[in-house]
Amino acid sequence: MRSIYLATALLLTASPAALAAGTGTGTGTLGDALSKFPQSVLTSTEPMQAYFVDMTLVQKLGGEAVEEQGFARTRVDFAMIEALKPLMMGGVETWKQNSGIDLAQVRYFAGMGVPPQMVSVWGLDSEATATSLLSSLSEGEFEPAGADGVIGNGEPMKVNIQAREIGNPWRDEMGRATFVSQSGDALVQSSTPDAVAGFLESDETVRDHPVVAALLGSLDAVSDTGGVVQAILISPTFGLQNADPSSITLSGSVDMDELRSQMAAALEQAGRGVPPYFGGIIADLQKDQPELAMALAYPDCSMAETAAQIVEQRWTDTMAESGPATVKTSTFEGAGGLCAAAITVAAESDPTHATNPHAKAVFAKIMRRQFDVLQIGTAQE
């Protein structure tokens, strides 16, 4: 499997400047969120590299379904975001009192990492709102901590049971401190000041990378006039079973011809089944009915079309329990010849329940490590 890792790593560490021309701007709020993430995120060996929830859409869906909590709690399946926990546990009013902001002023929550080094991004409705919230924290118990612009309310990682409070986004479940800084119209939050500073230190963003730009372009096309409610950015390791992530080489820069040559070698090792991909996005879309979208990035559209057909068949064979579905496939060309395979799975749910049964089924299988639809090569029997 080493050649699969190598081709992926070389692409993700290559400079995007020569490849990004001509790509789309991404799918609205999701693209905005990924513009806050440093490109170094893409070199992570974690199968799931970033998470996103559009809080404006979630609140709209909650209102349409007359959800008592003020947002569609039953829709938030991809919520591996630390900043969302207090809201989910404490409810809107408790969260509002503790956070110092109205939920209506939060456009999205996004996040990355694994405990205890997780980073959350609060996408707010304006830069003025972000500045005001940061100022109000500074006027309270927050003080400068570590790098310039980072503030915190205690000692990193120190348990403080007396300070814990359900629904308080500025303390975790053990009462530990949090650290925050501003990035334009967003706040970046983590359990240590170094994690916040490291997240903010790069000017090259995830959204600007040609692989992600191709993925976002494909979601733009299939979402049409709808929106991305929630999404997961996945790495190639998401589709590699029983592989050693430490074998990935995280340095080097090559041109597209060389990348394609290395991908050809990777294909030989992968054998039959889903071809190795450079990265992907699993997204929950809201159109007239909810849809699940899966987008995978490839060196060319021939390979992307092959992948889309195999993924469609995998879904039919393994995901019947998620309910009735209409599956469609397509491909979308990005910069430098990159191409995204896009597979959409439309649901037939009752709009008044504000749920996406296919998104729920996928996330449940991911948590049980049983989601084989995107597995590279031959799926498990």
Short mmCIF file of C-alpha atoms in Angstrom, two decimals:
data_model
loop_
_atom_site.label_atom_id
_atom_site.label_comp_id
_atom_site.label_asym_id
_atom_site.label_seq_id
_atom_site.Cartn_x
_atom_site.Cartn_y
_atom_site.Cartn_z
CA MET A 1 0.00 0.00 0.00
CA ARG A 2 2.97 2.36 0.28
CA SER A 3 2.60 3.68 -3.26
CA ILE A 4 -1.01 4.69 -2.50
CA TYR A 5 0.16 6.65 0.53
CA LEU A 6 3.05 8.21 -1.36
CA ALA A 7 0.98 9.49 -4.25
CA THR A 8 -1.57 10.96 -1.85
CA ALA A 9 0.97 12.59 0.42
CA LEU A 10 2.89 14.14 -2.46
CA LEU A 11 -0.25 15.69 -3.85
CA LEU A 12 -1.37 17.06 -0.50
CA THR A 13 2.01 18.64 0.18
CA ALA A 14 2.44 20.09 -3.30
CA SER A 15 2.06 23.84 -3.72
CA PRO A 16 -1.43 24.66 -5.02
CA ALA A 17 -0.38 27.81 -6.86
CA ALA A 18 0.10 26.16 -10.26
CA LEU A 19 -3.05 24.05 -10.04
CA ALA A 20 -5.74 26.13 -8.38
CA ALA A 21 -6.56 28.40 -11.33
CA GLY A 22 -10.03 27.87 -12.71
CA THR A 23 -11.51 26.06 -9.72
CA GLY A 24 -14.82 26.95 -8.12
CA THR A 25 -15.21 28.88 -4.90
CA GLY A 26 -16.82 26.03 -3.02
CA THR A 27 -20.23 25.38 -1.56
CA GLY A 28 -21.05 28.55 0.30
CA THR A 29 -20.70 28.20 4.04
CA LEU A 30 -18.71 24.94 3.82
CA GLY A 31 -16.17 26.66 1.59
CA ASP A 32 -15.99 29.58 4.03
CA ALA A 33 -15.34 27.19 6.89
CA LEU A 34 -12.56 25.36 5.04
CA SER A 35 -10.95 28.73 4.27
CA LYS A 36 -10.19 28.96 8.01
CA PHE A 37 -8.33 25.63 8.13
CA PRO A 38 -4.57 25.52 7.47
CA GLN A 39 -3.52 23.32 4.56
CA SER A 40 -1.43 21.22 6.94
CA VAL A 41 -4.72 19.56 7.95
CA LEU A 42 -4.63 17.69 4.64
CA THR A 43 -1.40 15.91 5.55
CA SER A 44 -2.99 14.36 8.63
CA THR A 45 -3.22 10.57 8.59
CA GLU A 46 -6.56 10.71 10.39
CA PRO A 47 -9.33 9.11 8.26
CA MET A 48 -11.66 12.04 9.07
CA GLN A 49 -9.73 15.30 8.85
CA ALA A 50 -12.39 17.95 9.45
CA TYR A 51 -16.07 18.29 10.40
CA PHE A 52 -18.65 20.94 9.55
CA VAL A 53 -22.23 21.81 10.55
CA ASP A 54 -24.14 24.72 9.00
CA MET A 55 -25.98 26.12 12.02
CA THR A 56 -28.10 28.50 9.94
CA LEU A 57 -29.53 25.58 7.96
CA VAL A 58 -29.89 23.42 11.07
CA GLN A 59 -31.87 26.17 12.82
CA LYS A 60 -34.05 26.67 9.74
CA LEU A 61 -34.78 22.94 9.59
CA GLY A 62 -35.54 22.94 13.30
CA GLY A 63 -37.98 25.79 12.88
CA GLU A 64 -39.77 24.06 10.03
CA ALA A 65 -40.05 20.89 12.13
CA VAL A 66 -41.10 22.88 15.24
CA GLU A 67 -38.17 21.57 17.28
CA GLU A 68 -38.45 22.71 20.90
CA GLN A 69 -34.69 23.14 21.30
CA GLY A 70 -34.57 25.78 18.56
CA PHE A 71 -32.53 23.71 16.15
CA ALA A 72 -32.86 20.31 14.49
CA ARG A 73 -30.95 18.18 16.99
CA THR A 74 -31.95 15.01 15.16
CA ARG A 75 -30.22 16.24 11.99
CA VAL A 76 -26.77 16.81 13.52
CA ASP A 77 -25.07 13.47 12.89
CA PHE A 78 -21.55 14.53 11.85
CA ALA A 79 -21.03 16.58 15.01
CA MET A 80 -17.52 15.50 16.03
CA ILE A 81 -16.93 19.12 16.97
CA GLU A 82 -15.98 20.03 20.52
CA ALA A 83 -17.77 23.39 20.42
CA LEU A 84 -21.09 21.69 19.66
CA LYS A 85 -21.13 19.50 22.78
CA PRO A 86 -22.30 22.20 25.25
CA LEU A 87 -25.11 23.23 22.89
CA MET A 88 -26.27 19.65 22.38
CA MET A 89 -26.13 18.88 26.10
CA GLY A 90 -27.39 22.11 27.65
CA GLY A 91 -29.87 23.43 25.08
CA VAL A 92 -30.10 26.81 23.41
CA GLU A 93 -31.01 29.07 26.34
CA THR A 94 -28.38 27.69 28.73
CA TRP A 95 -25.79 27.86 25.97
CA LYS A 96 -26.75 31.46 25.16
CA GLN A 97 -26.36 32.57 28.78
CA ASN A 98 -22.95 30.97 29.06
CA SER A 99 -21.56 31.79 25.63
CA GLY A 100 -22.49 35.48 25.58
CA ILE A 101 -23.93 35.28 22.06
CA ASP A 102 -27.21 34.39 20.33
CA LEU A 103 -27.23 31.13 18.42
CA ALA A 104 -28.65 33.05 15.45
CA GLN A 105 -25.26 34.80 15.17
CA VAL A 106 -23.46 31.48 14.57
CA ARG A 107 -23.33 30.57 10.88
CA TYR A 108 -21.44 27.32 11.33
CA PHE A 109 -19.34 25.20 13.65
CA ALA A 110 -16.36 23.30 12.27
CA GLY A 111 -13.62 21.27 13.88
CA MET A 112 -10.73 18.84 13.61
CA GLY A 113 -8.46 16.64 15.69
CA VAL A 114 -8.86 13.97 18.34
CA PRO A 115 -9.10 14.40 22.13
CA PRO A 116 -7.50 16.12 23.87
CA GLN A 117 -6.05 18.17 20.99
CA MET A 118 -9.22 19.22 19.20
CA VAL A 119 -9.76 22.57 17.49
CA SER A 120 -13.16 24.18 16.95
CA VAL A 121 -14.05 27.04 14.63
CA TRP A 122 -17.02 29.29 15.39
CA GLY A 123 -18.11 30.87 12.09
CA LEU A 124 -20.02 34.01 13.06
CA ASP A 125 -22.23 36.38 11.12
CA SER A 126 -19.60 39.14 10.87
CA GLU A 127 -16.09 40.13 11.86
CA ALA A 128 -17.62 42.72 14.20
CA THR A 129 -19.49 39.96 16.06
CA ALA A 130 -16.28 37.94 16.43
CA THR A 131 -14.38 40.98 17.72
CA SER A 132 -17.16 41.85 20.17
CA LEU A 133 -17.36 38.32 21.55
CA LEU A 134 -13.59 38.11 21.99
CA SER A 135 -13.62 41.48 23.77
CA SER A 136 -16.36 40.39 26.14
CA LEU A 137 -14.37 37.28 27.05
CA SER A 138 -11.30 39.44 27.72
CA GLU A 139 -13.36 41.64 30.01
CA GLY A 140 -14.32 38.52 31.98
CA GLU A 141 -11.99 35.79 33.20
CA PHE A 142 -9.99 35.37 29.98
CA GLU A 143 -6.40 36.64 29.89
CA PRO A 144 -3.59 36.67 27.27
CA ALA A 145 -2.06 33.21 26.96
CA GLY A 146 0.88 32.08 24.85
CA ALA A 147 1.01 33.54 21.33
CA ASP A 148 -0.17 37.04 20.50
CA GLY A 149 -3.94 37.29 20.21
CA VAL A 150 -4.67 34.06 22.11
CA ILE A 151 -6.61 34.35 25.37
CA GLY A 152 -7.57 31.70 27.90
CA ASN A 153 -9.41 31.24 31.20
CA GLY A 154 -6.98 29.07 33.13
CA GLU A 155 -4.12 26.60 32.99
CA PRO A 156 -4.08 24.27 29.97
CA MET A 157 -5.50 20.79 30.61
CA LYS A 158 -5.92 21.31 34.38
CA VAL A 159 -9.03 19.62 35.75
CA ASN A 160 -11.30 21.99 37.70
CA ILE A 161 -14.46 20.14 38.71
CA GLN A 162 -15.87 23.18 40.53
CA ALA A 163 -15.83 25.18 37.28
CA ARG A 164 -17.64 22.68 35.08
CA GLU A 165 -21.18 23.52 33.94
CA ILE A 166 -23.41 21.80 31.40
CA GLY A 167 -24.02 24.11 28.46
CA ASN A 168 -20.91 26.26 29.02
CA PRO A 169 -18.77 26.34 25.85
CA TRP A 170 -15.84 27.94 27.71
CA ARG A 171 -15.25 24.93 29.99
CA ASP A 172 -15.18 21.27 29.08
CA GLU A 173 -16.93 18.45 30.95
CA MET A 174 -14.04 18.33 33.43
CA GLY A 175 -14.01 22.09 33.99
CA ARG A 176 -10.77 22.52 32.06
CA ALA A 177 -9.88 25.89 30.54
CA THR A 178 -10.29 26.87 26.91
CA PHE A 179 -8.20 29.11 24.65
CA VAL A 180 -9.50 31.35 21.89
CA SER A 181 -8.34 33.69 19.15
CA GLN A 182 -9.92 35.49 16.21
CA SER A 183 -9.65 34.72 12.49
CA GLY A 184 -11.68 37.30 10.57
CA ASP A 185 -15.37 36.55 11.15
CA ALA A 186 -14.57 33.41 13.17
CA LEU A 187 -13.20 32.36 16.55
CA VAL A 188 -10.73 29.48 16.84
CA GLN A 189 -10.95 27.50 20.09
CA SER A 190 -8.93 24.67 21.63
CA SER A 191 -7.77 23.19 24.93
CA THR A 192 -4.25 24.64 24.64
CA PRO A 193 -2.92 27.99 23.40
CA ASP A 194 -0.35 26.23 21.20
CA ALA A 195 -3.10 24.38 19.31
CA VAL A 196 -4.87 27.68 18.56
CA ALA A 197 -1.64 29.40 17.50
CA GLY A 198 -0.62 26.46 15.31
CA PHE A 199 -4.00 26.44 13.58
CA LEU A 200 -3.64 30.13 12.71
CA GLU A 201 -0.01 30.23 11.61
CA SER A 202 -0.43 29.31 7.90
CA ASP A 203 -1.79 31.49 5.09
CA GLU A 204 -2.44 28.53 2.76
CA THR A 205 -5.93 27.20 3.42
CA VAL A 206 -7.69 23.89 2.88
CA ARG A 207 -10.24 25.50 0.55
CA ASP A 208 -7.49 26.72 -1.77
CA HIS A 209 -5.97 23.27 -2.30
CA PRO A 210 -6.75 21.91 -5.80
CA VAL A 211 -8.03 18.59 -4.44
CA VAL A 212 -10.50 20.28 -2.10
CA ALA A 213 -11.43 22.85 -4.74
CA ALA A 214 -12.39 20.00 -7.10
CA LEU A 215 -14.44 18.34 -4.37
CA LEU A 216 -16.24 21.57 -3.51
CA GLY A 217 -16.92 22.21 -7.18
CA SER A 218 -18.60 18.82 -7.50
CA LEU A 219 -20.75 19.50 -4.42
CA ASP A 220 -21.70 22.88 -5.89
CA ALA A 221 -23.02 21.12 -8.96
CA VAL A 222 -24.97 18.34 -7.24
CA SER A 223 -26.38 20.56 -4.47
CA ASP A 224 -27.92 22.90 -7.07
CA THR A 225 -30.02 25.40 -5.10
CA GLY A 226 -29.79 23.37 -1.88
CA GLY A 227 -27.20 23.60 0.85
CA VAL A 228 -24.70 21.49 2.76
CA VAL A 229 -26.13 20.87 6.23
CA GLN A 230 -23.10 18.96 7.54
CA ALA A 231 -19.99 17.39 6.09
CA ILE A 232 -16.85 15.37 6.80
CA LEU A 233 -13.56 15.90 4.97
CA ILE A 234 -11.91 12.49 4.59
CA SER A 235 -8.37 11.42 3.75
CA PRO A 236 -7.37 8.37 1.67
CA THR A 237 -6.80 6.45 4.91
CA PHE A 238 -10.59 6.49 5.31
CA GLY A 239 -10.71 3.92 2.54
CA LEU A 240 -7.70 1.81 3.53
CA GLN A 241 -8.39 -1.21 5.71
CA ASN A 242 -5.68 -2.62 7.98
CA ALA A 243 -3.06 -0.20 6.70
CA ASP A 244 -0.20 1.48 8.56
CA PRO A 245 -0.66 5.30 8.46
CA SER A 246 2.97 5.76 9.60
CA SER A 247 4.09 4.66 6.13
CA ILE A 248 2.81 7.91 4.60
CA THR A 249 5.51 10.26 3.33
CA LEU A 250 4.52 13.83 4.19
CA SER A 251 7.03 15.76 2.08
CA GLY A 252 7.88 16.34 -1.56
CA SER A 253 6.46 18.21 -4.52
CA VAL A 254 5.70 16.76 -7.97
CA ASP A 255 3.87 17.77 -11.13
CA MET A 256 0.60 16.23 -12.29
CA ASP A 257 2.25 13.86 -14.77
CA GLU A 258 4.38 12.35 -12.03
CA LEU A 259 1.38 12.12 -9.74
CA ARG A 260 -0.56 10.24 -12.37
CA SER A 261 2.33 7.84 -12.83
CA GLN A 262 2.43 7.13 -9.10
CA MET A 263 -1.33 6.70 -8.99
CA ALA A 264 -1.04 4.09 -11.74
CA ALA A 265 1.33 2.12 -9.52
CA ALA A 266 -1.07 2.52 -6.62
CA LEU A 267 -3.90 1.14 -8.73
CA GLU A 268 -1.91 -2.00 -9.47
CA GLN A 269 -1.49 -2.65 -5.75
CA ALA A 270 -5.11 -1.83 -4.89
CA GLY A 271 -6.41 -4.38 -7.38
CA ARG A 272 -10.11 -4.49 -8.20
CA GLY A 273 -12.69 -2.27 -6.56
CA VAL A 274 -12.77 1.44 -5.71
CA PRO A 275 -9.58 3.10 -7.06
CA PRO A 276 -7.38 5.00 -4.55
CA TYR A 277 -8.52 8.61 -4.18
CA PHE A 278 -6.66 11.76 -3.17
CA GLY A 279 -9.33 12.78 -0.67
CA GLY A 280 -13.07 13.15 -0.34
CA ILE A 281 -16.09 14.79 1.27
CA ILE A 282 -19.16 13.07 2.69
CA ALA A 283 -21.97 15.63 2.88
CA ASP A 284 -25.57 15.85 4.04
CA LEU A 285 -27.48 18.02 1.57
CA GLN A 286 -30.88 19.65 1.97
CA LYS A 287 -32.79 20.08 -1.29
CA ASP A 288 -36.51 19.39 -1.76
CA GLN A 289 -35.67 16.19 0.12
CA PRO A 290 -32.50 15.40 2.05
CA GLU A 291 -29.65 13.77 0.14
CA LEU A 292 -26.33 12.21 1.02
CA ALA A 293 -23.43 13.17 -1.26
CA MET A 294 -20.04 11.48 -1.54
CA ALA A 295 -17.31 13.18 -3.58
CA LEU A 296 -13.90 11.61 -4.28
CA ALA A 297 -10.94 13.29 -6.02
CA TYR A 298 -9.03 11.54 -8.84
CA PRO A 299 -6.29 12.35 -11.36
CA ASP A 300 -8.73 12.15 -14.32
CA CYS A 301 -12.41 11.71 -15.13
CA SER A 302 -12.05 8.20 -16.52
CA MET A 303 -10.90 6.97 -13.13
CA ALA A 304 -13.54 9.08 -11.38
CA GLU A 305 -16.30 7.59 -13.53
CA THR A 306 -15.12 4.06 -12.72
CA ALA A 307 -15.10 4.89 -9.01
CA ALA A 308 -18.59 6.42 -9.13
CA GLN A 309 -20.06 3.29 -10.72
CA ILE A 310 -18.43 1.00 -8.15
CA VAL A 311 -19.54 3.16 -5.22
CA GLU A 312 -23.11 3.18 -6.57
CA GLN A 313 -23.11 -0.62 -6.67
CA ARG A 314 -21.54 -0.82 -3.19
CA TRP A 315 -24.33 1.36 -1.82
CA THR A 316 -27.00 -0.82 -3.40
CA ASP A 317 -25.35 -3.97 -2.03
CA THR A 318 -24.63 -2.83 1.54
CA MET A 319 -26.88 0.09 2.58
CA ALA A 320 -30.43 -1.17 2.01
CA GLU A 321 -31.25 -0.76 5.71
CA SER A 322 -30.97 3.05 5.41
CA GLY A 323 -34.27 3.09 3.51
CA PRO A 324 -35.57 3.88 0.01
CA ALA A 325 -33.03 5.74 -2.10
CA THR A 326 -32.48 7.20 -5.53
CA VAL A 327 -28.77 6.97 -6.40
CA LYS A 328 -27.16 9.12 -9.10
CA THR A 329 -23.54 9.46 -10.23
CA SER A 330 -21.61 12.14 -12.09
CA THR A 331 -18.07 13.49 -12.58
CA PHE A 332 -16.76 17.06 -12.41
CA GLU A 333 -13.42 18.27 -13.76
CA GLY A 334 -11.27 20.60 -11.68
CA ALA A 335 -7.95 22.37 -12.25
CA GLY A 336 -4.95 20.54 -13.64
CA GLY A 337 -7.11 17.73 -14.96
CA LEU A 338 -8.22 16.64 -11.50
CA CYS A 339 -11.71 15.15 -11.49
CA ALA A 340 -14.22 14.40 -8.75
CA ALA A 341 -16.57 11.43 -8.68
CA ALA A 342 -19.89 12.49 -7.14
CA ILE A 343 -22.48 10.03 -5.87
CA THR A 344 -25.77 11.31 -4.45
CA VAL A 345 -28.33 9.28 -2.51
CA ALA A 346 -31.73 10.95 -2.27
CA ALA A 347 -34.03 10.11 0.63
CA GLU A 348 -37.82 9.93 0.81
CA SER A 349 -38.19 11.19 4.37
CA ASP A 350 -40.96 13.39 5.74
CA PRO A 351 -39.69 17.01 5.57
CA THR A 352 -41.44 17.81 8.87
CA HIS A 353 -39.00 15.51 10.71
CA ALA A 354 -35.92 17.35 9.43
CA THR A 355 -33.83 14.18 9.27
CA ASN A 356 -31.65 12.53 6.65
CA PRO A 357 -31.89 8.75 7.11
CA HIS A 358 -28.94 8.07 4.81
CA ALA A 359 -26.66 10.46 6.68
CA LYS A 360 -27.65 8.83 9.96
CA ALA A 361 -27.03 5.34 8.59
CA VAL A 362 -23.60 6.29 7.20
CA PHE A 363 -22.42 7.94 10.39
CA ALA A 364 -23.62 5.03 12.51
CA LYS A 365 -21.66 2.62 10.31
CA ILE A 366 -18.59 4.86 10.40
CA MET A 367 -18.65 4.81 14.20
CA ARG A 368 -18.85 0.99 14.12
CA ARG A 369 -16.12 0.83 11.45
CA GLN A 370 -18.54 -0.95 9.14
CA PHE A 371 -18.90 1.60 6.34
CA ASP A 372 -17.29 -0.16 3.37
CA VAL A 373 -18.87 1.82 0.53
CA LEU A 374 -15.73 3.96 0.06
CA GLN A 375 -13.20 1.28 0.90
CA ILE A 376 -10.32 1.26 -1.56
CA GLY A 377 -9.96 -1.99 -3.45
CA THR A 378 -12.23 -4.93 -2.72
CA ALA A 379 -14.80 -4.41 0.02
CA GLN A 380 -15.00 -6.69 3.05
CA GLU A 381 -17.15 -9.77 2.66
#
